[in-house]
Short mmCIF file of C-alpha atoms in Angstrom, two decimals:
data_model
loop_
_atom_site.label_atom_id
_atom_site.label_comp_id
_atom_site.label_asym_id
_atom_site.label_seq_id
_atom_site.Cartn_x
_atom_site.Cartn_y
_atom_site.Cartn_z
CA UNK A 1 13.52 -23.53 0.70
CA UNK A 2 13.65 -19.82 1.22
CA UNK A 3 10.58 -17.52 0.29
CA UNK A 4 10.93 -14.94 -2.38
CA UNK A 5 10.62 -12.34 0.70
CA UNK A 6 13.68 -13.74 2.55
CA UNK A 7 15.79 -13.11 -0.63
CA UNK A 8 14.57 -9.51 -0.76
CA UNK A 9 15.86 -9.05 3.04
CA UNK A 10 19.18 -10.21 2.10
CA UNK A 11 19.47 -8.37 -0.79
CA UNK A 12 18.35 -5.13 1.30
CA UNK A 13 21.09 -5.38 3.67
CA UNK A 14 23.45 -3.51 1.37
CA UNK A 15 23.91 -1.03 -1.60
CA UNK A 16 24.25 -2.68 -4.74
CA UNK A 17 25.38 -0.27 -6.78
CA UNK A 18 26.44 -2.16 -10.37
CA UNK A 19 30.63 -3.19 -9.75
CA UNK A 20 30.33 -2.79 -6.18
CA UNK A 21 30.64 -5.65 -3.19
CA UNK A 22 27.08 -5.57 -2.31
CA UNK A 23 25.34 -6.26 -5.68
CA UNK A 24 27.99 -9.25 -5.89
CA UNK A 25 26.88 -10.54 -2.67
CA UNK A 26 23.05 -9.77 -3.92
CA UNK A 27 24.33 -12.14 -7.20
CA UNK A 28 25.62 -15.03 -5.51
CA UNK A 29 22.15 -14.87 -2.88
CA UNK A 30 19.92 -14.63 -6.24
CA UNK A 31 21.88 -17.29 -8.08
CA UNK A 32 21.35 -19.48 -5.59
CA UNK A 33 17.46 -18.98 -5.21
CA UNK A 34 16.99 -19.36 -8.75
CA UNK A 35 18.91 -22.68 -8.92
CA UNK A 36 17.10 -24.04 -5.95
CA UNK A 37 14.19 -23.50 -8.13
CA UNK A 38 15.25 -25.28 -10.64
CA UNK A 39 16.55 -22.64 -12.90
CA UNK A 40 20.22 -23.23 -14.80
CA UNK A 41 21.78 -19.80 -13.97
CA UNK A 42 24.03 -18.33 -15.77
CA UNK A 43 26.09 -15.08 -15.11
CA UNK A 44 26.80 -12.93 -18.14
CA UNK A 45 29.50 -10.70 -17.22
CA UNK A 46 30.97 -7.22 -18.70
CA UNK A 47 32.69 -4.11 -17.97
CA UNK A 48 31.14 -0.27 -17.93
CA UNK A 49 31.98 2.86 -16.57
CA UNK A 50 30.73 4.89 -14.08
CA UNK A 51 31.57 7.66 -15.35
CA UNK A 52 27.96 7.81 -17.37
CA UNK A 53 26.23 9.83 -14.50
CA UNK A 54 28.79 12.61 -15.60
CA UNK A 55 26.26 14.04 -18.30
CA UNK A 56 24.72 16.45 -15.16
CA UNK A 57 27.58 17.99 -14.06
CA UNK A 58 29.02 17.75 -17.56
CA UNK A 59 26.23 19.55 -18.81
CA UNK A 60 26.32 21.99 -16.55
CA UNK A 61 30.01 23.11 -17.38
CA UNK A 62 29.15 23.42 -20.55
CA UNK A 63 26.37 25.14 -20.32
CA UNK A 64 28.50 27.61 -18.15
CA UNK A 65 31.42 28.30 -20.76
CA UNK A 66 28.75 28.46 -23.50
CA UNK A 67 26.93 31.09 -21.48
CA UNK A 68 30.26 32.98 -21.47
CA UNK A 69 31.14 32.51 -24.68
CA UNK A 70 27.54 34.41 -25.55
CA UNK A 71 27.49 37.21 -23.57
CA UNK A 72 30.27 39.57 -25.55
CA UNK A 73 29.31 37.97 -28.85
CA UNK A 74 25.53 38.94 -27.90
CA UNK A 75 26.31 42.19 -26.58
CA UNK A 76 28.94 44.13 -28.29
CA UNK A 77 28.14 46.39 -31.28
CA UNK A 78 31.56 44.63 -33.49
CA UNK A 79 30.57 41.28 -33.28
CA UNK A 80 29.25 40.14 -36.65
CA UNK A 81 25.06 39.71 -35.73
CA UNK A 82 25.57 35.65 -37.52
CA UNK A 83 28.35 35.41 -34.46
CA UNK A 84 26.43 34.46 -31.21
CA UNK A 85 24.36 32.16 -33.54
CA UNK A 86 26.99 30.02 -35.24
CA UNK A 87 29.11 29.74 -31.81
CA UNK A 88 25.51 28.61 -30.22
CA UNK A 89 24.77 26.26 -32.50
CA UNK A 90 28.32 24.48 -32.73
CA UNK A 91 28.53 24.61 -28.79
CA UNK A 92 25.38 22.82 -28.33
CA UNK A 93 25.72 20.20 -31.11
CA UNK A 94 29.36 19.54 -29.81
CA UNK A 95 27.87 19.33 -26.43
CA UNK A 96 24.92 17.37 -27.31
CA UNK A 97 27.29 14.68 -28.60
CA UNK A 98 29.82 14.48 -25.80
CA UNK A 99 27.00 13.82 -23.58
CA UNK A 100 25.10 11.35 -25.36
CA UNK A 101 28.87 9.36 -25.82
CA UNK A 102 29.42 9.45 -21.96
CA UNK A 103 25.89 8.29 -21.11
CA UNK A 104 26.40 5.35 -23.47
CA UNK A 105 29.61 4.26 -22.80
CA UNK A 106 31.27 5.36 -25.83
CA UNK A 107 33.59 8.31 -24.31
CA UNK A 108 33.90 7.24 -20.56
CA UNK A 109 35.00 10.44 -18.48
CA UNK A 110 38.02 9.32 -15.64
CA UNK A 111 37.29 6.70 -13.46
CA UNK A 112 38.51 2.97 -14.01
CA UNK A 113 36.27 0.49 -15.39
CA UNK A 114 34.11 -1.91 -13.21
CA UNK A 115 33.08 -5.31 -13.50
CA UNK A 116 29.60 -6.36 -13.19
CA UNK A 117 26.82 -9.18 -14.57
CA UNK A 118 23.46 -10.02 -15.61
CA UNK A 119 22.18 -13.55 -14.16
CA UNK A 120 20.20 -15.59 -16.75
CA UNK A 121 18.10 -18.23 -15.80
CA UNK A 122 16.30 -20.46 -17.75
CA UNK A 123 14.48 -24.20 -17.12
CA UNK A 124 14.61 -26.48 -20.02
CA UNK A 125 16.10 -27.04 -23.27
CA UNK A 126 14.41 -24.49 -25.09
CA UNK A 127 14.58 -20.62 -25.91
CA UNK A 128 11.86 -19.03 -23.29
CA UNK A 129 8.78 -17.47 -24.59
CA UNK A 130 8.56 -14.84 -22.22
CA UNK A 131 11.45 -13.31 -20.35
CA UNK A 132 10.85 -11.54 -16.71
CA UNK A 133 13.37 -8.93 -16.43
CA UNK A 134 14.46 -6.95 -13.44
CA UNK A 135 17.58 -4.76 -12.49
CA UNK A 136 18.89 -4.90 -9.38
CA UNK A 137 21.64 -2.17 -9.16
CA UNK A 138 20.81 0.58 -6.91
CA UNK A 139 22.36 4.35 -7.38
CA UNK A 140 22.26 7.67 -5.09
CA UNK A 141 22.66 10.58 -6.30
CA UNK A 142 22.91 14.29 -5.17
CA UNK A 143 18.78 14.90 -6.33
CA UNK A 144 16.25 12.53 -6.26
CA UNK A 145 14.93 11.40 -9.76
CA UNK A 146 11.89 13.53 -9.11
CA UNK A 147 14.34 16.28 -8.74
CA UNK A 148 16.42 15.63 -11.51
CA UNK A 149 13.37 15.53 -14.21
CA UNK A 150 12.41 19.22 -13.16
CA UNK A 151 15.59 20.30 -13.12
CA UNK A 152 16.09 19.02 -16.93
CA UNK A 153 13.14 20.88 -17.52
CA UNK A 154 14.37 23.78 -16.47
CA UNK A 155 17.39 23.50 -18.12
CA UNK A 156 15.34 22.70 -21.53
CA UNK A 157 13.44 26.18 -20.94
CA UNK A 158 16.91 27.90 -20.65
CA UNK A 159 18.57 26.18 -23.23
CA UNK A 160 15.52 27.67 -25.62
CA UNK A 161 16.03 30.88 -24.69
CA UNK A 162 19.29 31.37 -25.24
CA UNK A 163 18.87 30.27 -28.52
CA UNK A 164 16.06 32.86 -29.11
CA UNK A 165 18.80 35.51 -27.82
CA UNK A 166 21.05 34.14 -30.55
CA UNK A 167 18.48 34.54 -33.17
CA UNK A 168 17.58 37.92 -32.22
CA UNK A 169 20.78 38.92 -31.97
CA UNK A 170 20.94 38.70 -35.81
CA UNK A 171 18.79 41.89 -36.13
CA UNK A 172 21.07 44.30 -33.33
CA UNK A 173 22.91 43.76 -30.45
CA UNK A 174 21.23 42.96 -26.96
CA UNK A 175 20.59 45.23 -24.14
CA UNK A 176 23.41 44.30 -21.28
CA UNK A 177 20.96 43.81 -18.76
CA UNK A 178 18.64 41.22 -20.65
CA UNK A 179 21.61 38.99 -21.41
CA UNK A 180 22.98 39.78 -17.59
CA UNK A 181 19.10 38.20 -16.55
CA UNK A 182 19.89 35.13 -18.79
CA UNK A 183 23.25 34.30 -17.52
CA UNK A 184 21.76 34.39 -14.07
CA UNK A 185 18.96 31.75 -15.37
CA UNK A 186 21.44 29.46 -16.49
CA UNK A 187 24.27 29.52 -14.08
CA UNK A 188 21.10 28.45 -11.98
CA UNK A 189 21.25 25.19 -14.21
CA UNK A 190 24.34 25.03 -14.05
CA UNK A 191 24.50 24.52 -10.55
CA UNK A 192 20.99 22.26 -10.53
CA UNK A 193 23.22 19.85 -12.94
CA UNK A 194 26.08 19.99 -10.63
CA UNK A 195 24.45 18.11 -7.78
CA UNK A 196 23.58 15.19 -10.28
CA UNK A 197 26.42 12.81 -9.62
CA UNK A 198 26.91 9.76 -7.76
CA UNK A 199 26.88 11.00 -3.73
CA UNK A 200 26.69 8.15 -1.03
CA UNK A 201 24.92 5.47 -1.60
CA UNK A 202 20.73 4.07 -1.54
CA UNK A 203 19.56 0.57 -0.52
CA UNK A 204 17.22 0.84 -3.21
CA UNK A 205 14.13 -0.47 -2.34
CA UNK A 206 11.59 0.88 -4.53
CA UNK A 207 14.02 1.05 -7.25
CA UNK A 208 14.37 -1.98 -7.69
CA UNK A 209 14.31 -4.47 -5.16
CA UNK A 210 10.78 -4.10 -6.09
CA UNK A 211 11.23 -5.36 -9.27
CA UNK A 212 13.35 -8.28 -8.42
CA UNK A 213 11.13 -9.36 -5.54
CA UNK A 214 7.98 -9.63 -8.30
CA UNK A 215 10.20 -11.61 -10.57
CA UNK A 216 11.61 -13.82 -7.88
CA UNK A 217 7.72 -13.94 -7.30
CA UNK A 218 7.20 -15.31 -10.25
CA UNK A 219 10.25 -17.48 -10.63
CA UNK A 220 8.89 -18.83 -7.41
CA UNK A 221 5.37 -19.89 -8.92
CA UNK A 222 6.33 -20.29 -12.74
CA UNK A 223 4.24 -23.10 -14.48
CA UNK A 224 6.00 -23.44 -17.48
CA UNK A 225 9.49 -23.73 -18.39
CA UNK A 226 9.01 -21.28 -21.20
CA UNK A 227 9.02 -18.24 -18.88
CA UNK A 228 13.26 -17.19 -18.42
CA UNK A 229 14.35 -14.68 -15.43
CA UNK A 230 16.63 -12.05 -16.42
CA UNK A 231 18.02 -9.65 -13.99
CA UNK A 232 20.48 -7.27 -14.77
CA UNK A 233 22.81 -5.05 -13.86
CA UNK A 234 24.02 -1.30 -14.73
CA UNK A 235 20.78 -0.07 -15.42
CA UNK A 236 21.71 2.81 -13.06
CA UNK A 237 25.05 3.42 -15.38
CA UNK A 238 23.07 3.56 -19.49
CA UNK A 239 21.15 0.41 -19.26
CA UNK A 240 24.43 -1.42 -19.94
CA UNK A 241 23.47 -4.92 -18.41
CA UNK A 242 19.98 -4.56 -20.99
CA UNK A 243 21.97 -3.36 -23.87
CA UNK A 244 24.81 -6.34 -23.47
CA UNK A 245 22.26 -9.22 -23.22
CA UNK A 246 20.16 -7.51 -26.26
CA UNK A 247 23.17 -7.19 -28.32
CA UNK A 248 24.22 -10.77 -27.95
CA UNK A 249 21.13 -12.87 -27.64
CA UNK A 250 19.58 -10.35 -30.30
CA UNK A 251 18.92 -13.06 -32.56
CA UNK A 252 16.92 -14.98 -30.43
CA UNK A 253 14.62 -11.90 -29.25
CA UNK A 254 12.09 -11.07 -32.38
CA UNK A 255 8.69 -12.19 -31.19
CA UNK A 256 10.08 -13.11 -27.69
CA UNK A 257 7.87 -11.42 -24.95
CA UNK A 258 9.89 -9.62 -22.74
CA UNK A 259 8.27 -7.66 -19.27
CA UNK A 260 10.70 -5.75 -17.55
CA UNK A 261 9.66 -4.59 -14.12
CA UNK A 262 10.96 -1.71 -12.79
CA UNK A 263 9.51 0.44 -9.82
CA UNK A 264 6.66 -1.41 -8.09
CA UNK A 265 5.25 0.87 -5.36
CA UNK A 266 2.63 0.92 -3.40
CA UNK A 267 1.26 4.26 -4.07
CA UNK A 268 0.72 5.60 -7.95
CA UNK A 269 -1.15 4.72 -10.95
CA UNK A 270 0.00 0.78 -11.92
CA UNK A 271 0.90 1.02 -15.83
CA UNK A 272 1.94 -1.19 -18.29
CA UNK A 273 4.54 0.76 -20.71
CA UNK A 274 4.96 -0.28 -24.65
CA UNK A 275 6.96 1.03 -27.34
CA UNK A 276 5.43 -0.23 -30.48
CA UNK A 277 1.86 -1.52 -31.93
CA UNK A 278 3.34 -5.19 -30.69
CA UNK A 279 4.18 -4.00 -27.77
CA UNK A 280 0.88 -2.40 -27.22
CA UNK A 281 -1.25 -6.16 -27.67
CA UNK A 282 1.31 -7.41 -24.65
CA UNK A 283 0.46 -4.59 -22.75
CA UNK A 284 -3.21 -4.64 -22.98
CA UNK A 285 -2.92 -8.61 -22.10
CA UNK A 286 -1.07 -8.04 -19.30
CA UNK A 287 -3.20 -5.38 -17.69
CA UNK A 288 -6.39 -7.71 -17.98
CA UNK A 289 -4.43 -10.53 -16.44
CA UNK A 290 -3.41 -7.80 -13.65
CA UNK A 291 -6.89 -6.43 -13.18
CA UNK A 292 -8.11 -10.44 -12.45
CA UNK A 293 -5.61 -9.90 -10.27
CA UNK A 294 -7.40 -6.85 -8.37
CA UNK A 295 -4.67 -4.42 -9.65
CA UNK A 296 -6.06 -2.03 -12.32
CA UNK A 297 -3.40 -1.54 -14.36
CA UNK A 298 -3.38 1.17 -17.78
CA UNK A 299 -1.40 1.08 -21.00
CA UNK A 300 0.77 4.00 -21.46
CA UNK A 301 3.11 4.39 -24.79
CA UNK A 302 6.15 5.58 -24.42
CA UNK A 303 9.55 5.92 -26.83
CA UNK A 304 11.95 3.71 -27.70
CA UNK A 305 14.34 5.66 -26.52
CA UNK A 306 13.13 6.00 -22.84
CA UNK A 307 16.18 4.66 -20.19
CA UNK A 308 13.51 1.26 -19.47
CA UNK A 309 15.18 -1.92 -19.82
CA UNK A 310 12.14 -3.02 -22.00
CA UNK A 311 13.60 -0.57 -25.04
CA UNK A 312 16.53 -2.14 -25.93
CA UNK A 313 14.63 -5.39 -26.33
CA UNK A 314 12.55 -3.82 -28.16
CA UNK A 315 14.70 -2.22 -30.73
CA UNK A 316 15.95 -6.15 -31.12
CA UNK A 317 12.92 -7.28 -32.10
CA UNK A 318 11.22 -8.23 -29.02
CA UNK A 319 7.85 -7.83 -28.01
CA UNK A 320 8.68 -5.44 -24.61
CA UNK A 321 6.96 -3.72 -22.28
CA UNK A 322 7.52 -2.78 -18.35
CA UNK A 323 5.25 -2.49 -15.92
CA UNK A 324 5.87 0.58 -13.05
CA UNK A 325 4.24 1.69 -10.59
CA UNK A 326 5.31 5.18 -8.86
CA UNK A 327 3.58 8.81 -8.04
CA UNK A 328 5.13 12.11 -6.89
CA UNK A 329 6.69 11.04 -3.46
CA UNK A 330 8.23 7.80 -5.34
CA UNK A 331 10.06 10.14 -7.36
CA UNK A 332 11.35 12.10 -4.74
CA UNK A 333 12.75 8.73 -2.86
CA UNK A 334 14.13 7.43 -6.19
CA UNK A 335 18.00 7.60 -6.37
CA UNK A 336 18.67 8.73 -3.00
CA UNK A 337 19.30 7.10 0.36
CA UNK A 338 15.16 8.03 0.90
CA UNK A 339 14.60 4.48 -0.66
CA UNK A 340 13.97 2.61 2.00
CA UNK A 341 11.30 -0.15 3.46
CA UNK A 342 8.94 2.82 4.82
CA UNK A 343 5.70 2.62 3.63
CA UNK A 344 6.34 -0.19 1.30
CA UNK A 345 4.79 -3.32 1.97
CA UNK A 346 5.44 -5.14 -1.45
CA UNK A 347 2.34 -5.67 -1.72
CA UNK A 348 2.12 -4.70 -5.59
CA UNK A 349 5.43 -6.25 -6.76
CA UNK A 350 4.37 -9.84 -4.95
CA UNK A 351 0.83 -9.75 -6.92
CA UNK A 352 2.27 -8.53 -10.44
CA UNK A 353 5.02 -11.25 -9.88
CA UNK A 354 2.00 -13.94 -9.56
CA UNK A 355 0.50 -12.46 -11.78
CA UNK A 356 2.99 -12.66 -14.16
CA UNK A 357 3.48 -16.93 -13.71
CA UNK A 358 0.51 -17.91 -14.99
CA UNK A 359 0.47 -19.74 -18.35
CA UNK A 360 2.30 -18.09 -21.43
#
């Protein structure tokens, strides 16, 4: 029988971004693990679209023709002073919306819809107790995550201060030259959001081959047939493959542990996310078990709206949490064709994944 390890080398030797030939090949290989083990594997299969990793560059156009929509209304004597405000406010709630329905799935943006699938195993007759869950899709991108998450900052900082322009603009027109400053500031988002979409492709081995080598891991030395694997797919695209199996196993979820593991360096502070106070007596469990383990883990609350596979669980009742581990030069691998074997040992994913066996 193959070693958790030998999986993660075959599922390394290609991309897997979600509907593509590589993360079907990575399927079939972790299908076939799982059953060896003993687990009835089953693949739950659904459609997305791509198209969700639009929001940067969508943002970014709209940032631009808001920007230009602002300057005369900000800076010419005639326009009524409630103007620039009103055509702020609409631009950015109509914005706002588009982008949240394109990174859900609702409004999909060109592109043809792809096929892809979560693989549920279980052992046993009953409902599991505690479900393992990992995502194995991979995604590249034209800035690392790192990258990305200071350049929304950014963009955050700009968006407030054209809306301070707006509001001032209520009491007499703006100087030409201040506006002229903020235009420059934002077509610098704009073109920050730009590089955000899909470009090339990343084997992914921090995010998350990581992750699916600690539940294999565990899979691998599981006690009790109350412990399910779940590994999904789409993550990378709205946390589709998360959101599919919530929505129609989400009557079988309150109470359920779930631990989704997602990011297991080497390097970084180990943490054990939660979303709510039930969440919070999982995590503090699970870092004592870790810290027997000689990884000293911390619990770290964050909202149920953060793109973790743990929070739509949780939102179904679950009792979720993920555990992560990453620092600054993680971040700047993450999503790009940087994420690669070097300096990764797996050391952290293979002792959270034993870990993670022991007795429910």
């Amino acid at each position: 029988m193959p070693k958790p390890g030998e999986i993660l080398e075959m599922i390394l030797s290609d991309s897997r971004e979600a509907g593509s030939e590589g993360a079907l090949q990575a399927r079939r290989v972790m299908a076939g693990y799982l059953s060896s083990l003993g687990f009835r594997v089953e693949e739950q299969r659904f459609q997305f679209s791509a198209s969700t990793v639009t929001v940067y560059p969508l943002f970014g156009a709209g940032l631009g023709w808001l920007m230009l929509v602002q300057i005369p209304l900000l800076t010419v004597p005639r326009a009524p002073a409630w103007a620039a405000l009103a055509a702020w406010g609409v631009g950015v709630v109509a914005l706002g919306l588009l982008l949240a329905g394109v990174a859900l799935g609702w409004a999909p943006v060109g592109g043809q819809p792809r096929e892809a699938a979560n693989l549920v195993a279980v052992r046993g007759t009953g409902t599991p107790r505690r479900w393992i869950v990992a995502h194995y899709d991979t995604k590249a991108q034209g800035m690392s995550l790192g990258a990305l998450l200071w350049a929304g900052g950014y963009a955050a900082i700009v968006v407030l201060l054209l809306t301070m322009l707006a509001v001032w603009r209520l009491r007499a027109p703006l100087d030409v030259d201040l506006v002229a400053g903020a235009a420059i500031l934002a077509l610098v988002a704009c073109g920050l959001a730009s590089r955000g979409g899909l470009a090339g492709t990343s084997p992914g081995a921090r995010d998350n081959a990581s992750g699916v080598l600690a539940a294999l891991t565990a899979a691998a030395h599981a006690t009790s047939d109350d412990l399910g694997i779940l590994l999904t797919s789409a993550q990378e695209f709205g946390l589709v493959g998360a959101r599919i199996f919530a929505q129609e196993r989400g009557t079988s979820l309150p109470g359920v542990e779930v631990v989704n593991l997602d990011v297991l360096d080497d390097v970084g502070r180990l943490r054990v996310c939660h979303h709510n106070a039930a969440g919070a007596g999982l995590a503090r469990e699970i870092a004592t078990r870790l810290g027997r383990a000689g990884l000293e883990a911390t619990s770290l609350k964050i909202p149920v709206l953060a793109p973790l596979e743990s929070a739509p669980m949780a939102r179904s009742g679950a009792v979720a949490v993920t555990i992560t581990r990453c620092d600054r030069t993680t971040l700047a691998r993450l999503h790009t064709r940087a994420d690669t074997l070097e300096g990764l040992d797996f050391q952290t994913a293979t002792a959270v994944g034993q870990a993670l066996a022991g007795s429910i």
